[in-house]
Short mmCIF file of C-alpha atoms and ligand atoms in Angstrom, two decimals:
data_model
loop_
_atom_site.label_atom_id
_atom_site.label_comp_id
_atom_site.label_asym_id
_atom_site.label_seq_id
_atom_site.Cartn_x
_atom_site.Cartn_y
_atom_site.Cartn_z
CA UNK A 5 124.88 -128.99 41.28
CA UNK A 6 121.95 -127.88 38.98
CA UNK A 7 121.52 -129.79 36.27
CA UNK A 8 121.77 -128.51 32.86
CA UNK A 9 119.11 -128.09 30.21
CA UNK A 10 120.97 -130.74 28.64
CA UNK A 11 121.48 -133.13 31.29
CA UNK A 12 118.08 -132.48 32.53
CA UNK A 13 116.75 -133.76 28.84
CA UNK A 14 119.01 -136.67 28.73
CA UNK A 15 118.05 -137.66 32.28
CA UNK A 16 114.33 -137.71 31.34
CA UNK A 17 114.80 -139.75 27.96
CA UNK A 18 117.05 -142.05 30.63
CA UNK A 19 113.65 -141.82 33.13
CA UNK A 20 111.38 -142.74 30.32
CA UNK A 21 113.03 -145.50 28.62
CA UNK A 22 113.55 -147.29 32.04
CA UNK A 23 109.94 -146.77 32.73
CA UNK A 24 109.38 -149.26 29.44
CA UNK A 25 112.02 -151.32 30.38
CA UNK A 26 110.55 -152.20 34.27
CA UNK A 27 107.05 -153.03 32.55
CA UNK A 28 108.84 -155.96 30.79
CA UNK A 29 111.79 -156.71 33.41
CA UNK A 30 112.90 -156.05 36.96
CA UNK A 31 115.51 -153.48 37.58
CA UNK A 32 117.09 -153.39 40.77
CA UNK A 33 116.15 -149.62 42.42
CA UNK A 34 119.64 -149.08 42.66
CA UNK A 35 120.76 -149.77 39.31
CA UNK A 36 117.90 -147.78 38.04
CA UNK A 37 119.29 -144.73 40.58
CA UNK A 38 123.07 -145.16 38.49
CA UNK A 39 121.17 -144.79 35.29
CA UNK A 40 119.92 -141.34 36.45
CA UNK A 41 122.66 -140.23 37.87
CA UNK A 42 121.20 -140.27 41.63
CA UNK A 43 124.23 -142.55 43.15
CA UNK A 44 126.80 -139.91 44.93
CA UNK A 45 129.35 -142.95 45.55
CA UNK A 46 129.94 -144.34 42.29
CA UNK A 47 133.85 -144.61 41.31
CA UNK A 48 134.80 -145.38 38.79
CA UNK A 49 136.81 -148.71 39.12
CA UNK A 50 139.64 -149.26 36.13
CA UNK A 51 140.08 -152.88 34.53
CA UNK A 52 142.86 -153.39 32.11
CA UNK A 53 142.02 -156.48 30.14
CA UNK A 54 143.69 -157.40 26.82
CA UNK A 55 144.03 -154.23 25.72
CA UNK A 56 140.95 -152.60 27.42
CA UNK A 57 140.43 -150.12 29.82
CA UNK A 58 137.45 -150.98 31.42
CA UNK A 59 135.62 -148.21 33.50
CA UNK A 60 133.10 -150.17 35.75
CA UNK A 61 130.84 -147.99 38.70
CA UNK A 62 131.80 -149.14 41.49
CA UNK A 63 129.15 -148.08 44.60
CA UNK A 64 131.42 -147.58 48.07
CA UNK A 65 128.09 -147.23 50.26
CA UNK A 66 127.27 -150.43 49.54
CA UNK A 67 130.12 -151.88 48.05
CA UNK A 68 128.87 -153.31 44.87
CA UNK A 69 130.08 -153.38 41.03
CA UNK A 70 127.77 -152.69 38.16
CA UNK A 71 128.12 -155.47 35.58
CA UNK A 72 126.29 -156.77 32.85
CA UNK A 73 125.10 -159.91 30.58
CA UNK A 74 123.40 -160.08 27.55
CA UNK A 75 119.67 -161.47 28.18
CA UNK A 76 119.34 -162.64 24.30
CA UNK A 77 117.13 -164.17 23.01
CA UNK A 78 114.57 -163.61 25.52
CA UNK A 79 115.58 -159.53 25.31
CA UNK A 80 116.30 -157.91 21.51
CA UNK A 81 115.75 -154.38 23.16
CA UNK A 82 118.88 -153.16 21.53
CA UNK A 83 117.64 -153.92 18.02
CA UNK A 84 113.72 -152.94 18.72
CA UNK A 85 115.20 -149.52 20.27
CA UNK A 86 118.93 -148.47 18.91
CA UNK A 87 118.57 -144.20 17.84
CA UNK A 88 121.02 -145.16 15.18
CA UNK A 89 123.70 -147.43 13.87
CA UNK A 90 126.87 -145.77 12.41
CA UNK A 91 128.90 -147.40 10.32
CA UNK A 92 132.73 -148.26 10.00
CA UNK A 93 134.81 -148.04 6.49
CA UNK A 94 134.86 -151.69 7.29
CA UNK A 95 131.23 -152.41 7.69
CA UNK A 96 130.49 -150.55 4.39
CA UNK A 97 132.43 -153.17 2.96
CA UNK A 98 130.99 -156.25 4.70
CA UNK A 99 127.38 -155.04 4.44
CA UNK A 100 127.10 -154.11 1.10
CA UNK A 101 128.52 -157.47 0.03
CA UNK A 102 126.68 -159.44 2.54
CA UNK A 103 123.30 -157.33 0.90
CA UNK A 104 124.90 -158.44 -2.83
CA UNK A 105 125.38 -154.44 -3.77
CA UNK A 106 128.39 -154.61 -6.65
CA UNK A 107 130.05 -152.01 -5.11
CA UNK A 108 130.45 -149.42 -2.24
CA UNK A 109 128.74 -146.48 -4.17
CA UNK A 110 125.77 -148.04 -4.37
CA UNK A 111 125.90 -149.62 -1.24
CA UNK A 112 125.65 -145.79 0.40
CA UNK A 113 123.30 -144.65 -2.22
CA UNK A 114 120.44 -146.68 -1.00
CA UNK A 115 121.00 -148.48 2.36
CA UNK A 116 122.66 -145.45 4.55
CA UNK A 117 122.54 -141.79 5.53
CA UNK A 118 124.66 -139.14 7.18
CA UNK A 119 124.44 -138.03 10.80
CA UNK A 120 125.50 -135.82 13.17
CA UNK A 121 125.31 -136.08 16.95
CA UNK A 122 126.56 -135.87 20.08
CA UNK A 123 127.65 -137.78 23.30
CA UNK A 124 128.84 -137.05 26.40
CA UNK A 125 130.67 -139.49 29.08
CA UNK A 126 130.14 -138.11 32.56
CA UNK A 127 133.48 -136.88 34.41
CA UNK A 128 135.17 -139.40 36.24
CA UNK A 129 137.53 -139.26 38.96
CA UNK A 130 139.95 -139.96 36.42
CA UNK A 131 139.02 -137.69 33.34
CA UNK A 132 136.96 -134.70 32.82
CA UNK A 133 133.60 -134.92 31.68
CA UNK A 134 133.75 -135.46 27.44
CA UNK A 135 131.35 -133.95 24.95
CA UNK A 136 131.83 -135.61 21.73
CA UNK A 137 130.36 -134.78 18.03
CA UNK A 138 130.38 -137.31 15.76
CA UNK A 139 129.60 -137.21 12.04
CA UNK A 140 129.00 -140.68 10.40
CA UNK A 141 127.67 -142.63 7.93
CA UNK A 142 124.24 -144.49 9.04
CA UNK A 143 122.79 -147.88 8.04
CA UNK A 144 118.82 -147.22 7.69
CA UNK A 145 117.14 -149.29 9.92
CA UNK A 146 114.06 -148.95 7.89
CA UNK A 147 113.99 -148.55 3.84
CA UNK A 148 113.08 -144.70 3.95
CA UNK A 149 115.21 -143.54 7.35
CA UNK A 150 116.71 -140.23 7.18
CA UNK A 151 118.54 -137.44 8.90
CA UNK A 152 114.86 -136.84 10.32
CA UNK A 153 115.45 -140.23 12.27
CA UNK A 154 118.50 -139.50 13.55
CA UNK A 155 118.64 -140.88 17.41
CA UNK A 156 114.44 -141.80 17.20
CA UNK A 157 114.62 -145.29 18.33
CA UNK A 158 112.98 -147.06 15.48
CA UNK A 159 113.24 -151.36 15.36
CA UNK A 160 115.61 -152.72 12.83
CA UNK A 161 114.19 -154.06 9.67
CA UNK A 162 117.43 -156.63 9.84
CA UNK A 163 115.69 -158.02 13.04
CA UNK A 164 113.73 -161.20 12.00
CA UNK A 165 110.50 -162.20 13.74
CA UNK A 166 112.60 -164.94 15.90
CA UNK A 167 114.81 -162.04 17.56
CA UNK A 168 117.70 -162.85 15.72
CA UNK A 169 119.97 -160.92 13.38
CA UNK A 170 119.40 -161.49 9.94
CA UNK A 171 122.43 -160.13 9.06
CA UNK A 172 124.43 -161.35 12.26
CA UNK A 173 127.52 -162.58 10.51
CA UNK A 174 128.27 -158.96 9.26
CA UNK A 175 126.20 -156.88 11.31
CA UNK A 176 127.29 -153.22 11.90
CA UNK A 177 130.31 -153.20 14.80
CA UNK A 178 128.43 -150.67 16.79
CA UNK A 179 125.76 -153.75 17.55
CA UNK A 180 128.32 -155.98 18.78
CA UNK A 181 129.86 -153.33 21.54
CA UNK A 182 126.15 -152.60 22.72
CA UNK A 183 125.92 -151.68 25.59
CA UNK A 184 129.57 -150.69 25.64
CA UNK A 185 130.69 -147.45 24.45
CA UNK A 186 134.70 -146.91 23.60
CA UNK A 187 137.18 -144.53 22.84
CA UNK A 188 140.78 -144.41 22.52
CA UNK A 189 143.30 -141.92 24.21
CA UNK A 190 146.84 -141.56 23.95
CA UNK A 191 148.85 -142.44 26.63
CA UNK A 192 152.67 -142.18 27.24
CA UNK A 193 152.91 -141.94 23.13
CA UNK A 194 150.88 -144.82 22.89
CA UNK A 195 147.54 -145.59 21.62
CA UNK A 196 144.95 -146.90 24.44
CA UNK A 197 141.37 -147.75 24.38
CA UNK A 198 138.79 -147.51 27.14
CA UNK A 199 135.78 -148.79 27.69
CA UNK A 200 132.33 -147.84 29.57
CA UNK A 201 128.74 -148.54 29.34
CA UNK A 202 126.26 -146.82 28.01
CA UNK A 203 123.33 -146.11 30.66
CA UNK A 204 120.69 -144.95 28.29
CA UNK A 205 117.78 -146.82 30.18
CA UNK A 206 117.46 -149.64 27.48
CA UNK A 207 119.09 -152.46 28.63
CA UNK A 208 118.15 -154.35 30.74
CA UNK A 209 121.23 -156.86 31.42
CA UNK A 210 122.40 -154.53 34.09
CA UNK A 211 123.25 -155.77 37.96
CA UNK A 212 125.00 -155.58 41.19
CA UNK A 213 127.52 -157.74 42.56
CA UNK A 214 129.96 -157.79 44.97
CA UNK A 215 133.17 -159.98 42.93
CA UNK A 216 134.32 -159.72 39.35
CA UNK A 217 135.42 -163.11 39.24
CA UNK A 218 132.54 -164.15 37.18
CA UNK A 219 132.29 -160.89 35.15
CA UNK A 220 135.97 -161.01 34.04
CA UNK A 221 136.11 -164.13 31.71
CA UNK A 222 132.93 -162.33 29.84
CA UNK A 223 134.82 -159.14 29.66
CA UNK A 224 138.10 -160.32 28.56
CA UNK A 225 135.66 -162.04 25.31
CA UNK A 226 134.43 -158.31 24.81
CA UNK A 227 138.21 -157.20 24.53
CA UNK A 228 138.68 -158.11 21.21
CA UNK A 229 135.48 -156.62 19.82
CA UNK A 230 136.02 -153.54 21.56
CA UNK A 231 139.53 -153.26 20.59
CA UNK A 232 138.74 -153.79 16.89
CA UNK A 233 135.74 -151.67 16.76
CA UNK A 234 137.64 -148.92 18.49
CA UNK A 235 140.44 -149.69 15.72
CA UNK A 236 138.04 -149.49 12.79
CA UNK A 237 136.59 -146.15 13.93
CA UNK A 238 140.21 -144.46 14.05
CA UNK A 239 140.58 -145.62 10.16
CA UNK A 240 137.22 -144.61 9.44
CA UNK A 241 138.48 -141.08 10.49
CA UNK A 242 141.50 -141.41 8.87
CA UNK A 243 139.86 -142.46 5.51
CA UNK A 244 138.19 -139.43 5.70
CA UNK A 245 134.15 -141.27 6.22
CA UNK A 246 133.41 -140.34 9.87
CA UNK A 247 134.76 -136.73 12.04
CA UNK A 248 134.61 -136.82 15.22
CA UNK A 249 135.46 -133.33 17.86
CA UNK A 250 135.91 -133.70 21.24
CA UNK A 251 135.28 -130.92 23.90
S1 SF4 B 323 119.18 -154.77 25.29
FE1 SF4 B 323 120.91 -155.54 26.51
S2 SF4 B 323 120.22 -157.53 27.32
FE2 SF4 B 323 118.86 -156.98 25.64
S3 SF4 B 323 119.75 -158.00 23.82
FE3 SF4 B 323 120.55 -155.89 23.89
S4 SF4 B 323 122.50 -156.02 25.02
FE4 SF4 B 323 121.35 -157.93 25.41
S1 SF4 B 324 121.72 -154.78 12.39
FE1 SF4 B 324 121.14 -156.65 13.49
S2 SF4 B 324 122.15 -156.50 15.50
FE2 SF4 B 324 122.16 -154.44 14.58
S3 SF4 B 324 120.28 -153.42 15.37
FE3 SF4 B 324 119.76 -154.39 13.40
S4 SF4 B 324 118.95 -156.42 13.96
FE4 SF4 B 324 120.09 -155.64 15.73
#
């Protein structure tokens, strides 16, 4: 299949962030081929763990699972290179007390902006493929962003010269599900969340192995986070901050 003039732009922001990525680590030729798409034999292997849906490639030529582990502190790629971080009702209230603002209004006066954009989660064998638009509010990762930023990978201010958080106790949600993206579905009348990961080409925590016996302790930790992020999102909609259309 031909690829798009969208996928074909997405694949080459993919192509040039791992370029940057293998001058400062090693990535393993075939993970970098499942970044760009090039694998024909990934499935997509479903993990329910507390409450997740976990969609992890599985490759059947070679028989190997795509997993993952945070390289902090010796990688802070996320923070040096995230497009943008939207916010949940819930982190408007954390963060603007955390920053001392005296309330919310003020709070989004200065520190955050409004965004539009979209994402798309490749078809599985499972679901078709999803292109979704999202309108939120932004924290500015530098005192003057704007909509001009919007998805320009710019380093966090909030990232201190050690490669910690400086604001890690109430640091936007969206940081703590990196790489993970989520969404939630209805299923059978009920509410269910999923899980994936986001193979933009700037992380560099990404590997193959052949057992998830390791990988599932470390997943079952992410559970809650995703879960509650997920969670906070669906109230952000419903309190009318965020809008989100799927097609
Ligand atoms: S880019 Fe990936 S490995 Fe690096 S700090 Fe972020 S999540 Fe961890
Ligand atoms: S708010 Fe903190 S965790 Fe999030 S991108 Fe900025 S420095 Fe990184």
């Amino acid at each position: 299949m031909t690829p798009t003039g969208r996928e074909s732009e997405k694949s080459d922001e993919v192509l040039i962030a791992l370029d940057n990525l293998s001058k400062k680590w090693p990535i393993d030729p075939i993970v970098r081929d499942v970044h760009l798409g090039l694998r024909s034999d990934i499935q997509d292997y479903l993990l329910k763990l507390n409450q997740v849906t976990y969609h992890i490639p599985y490759l059947s030529e070679t028989a190997d699972f795509v997993v993952w582990n945070c390289l902090w502190p010796d990688c802070h790629n996320c923070c040096e290179k995230q497009g943008r971080l939207p916010l949940t009702s819930k982190d408007l209230s954390v963060i603007s007390k955390d920053l001392g603002y005296p309330n919310r209004t003020s709070f989004l006066r200065k520190e955050t902006y409004i965004a539009t954009w979209e994402s798309t989660a490749a078809a599985t064998t499972h679901e078709p493929q999803l292109i979704t638009t999202l309108t939120m509010i932004n924290l500015k990762r530098t005192q003057t962003e704007g909509e001009a930023d919007n998805g320009r990978q710019i380093a966090c201010r909030f990232l201190d010269k050690n490669g910690s958080c400086s604001i890690n106790s109430s640091k936007p949600g969206v940081c703590s599900l990196y790489p993970f993206f989520s969404w939630s579905q209805n299923e059978n009348n009920r509410l269910s969340v999923h899980a994936s990961y986001q193979l933009t080409g700037d992380c560099p925590g990404f590997y193959l192995t052949k057992t998830l016996d390791d990988y599932i302790p470390i997943l079952k930790n992410y559970s809650e986070i995703i879960y509650n992020y997920t969670m906070n999102v669906n109230t952000t909609l419903r309190e009318s901050f965020a809008r989100i259309d799927i097609t």
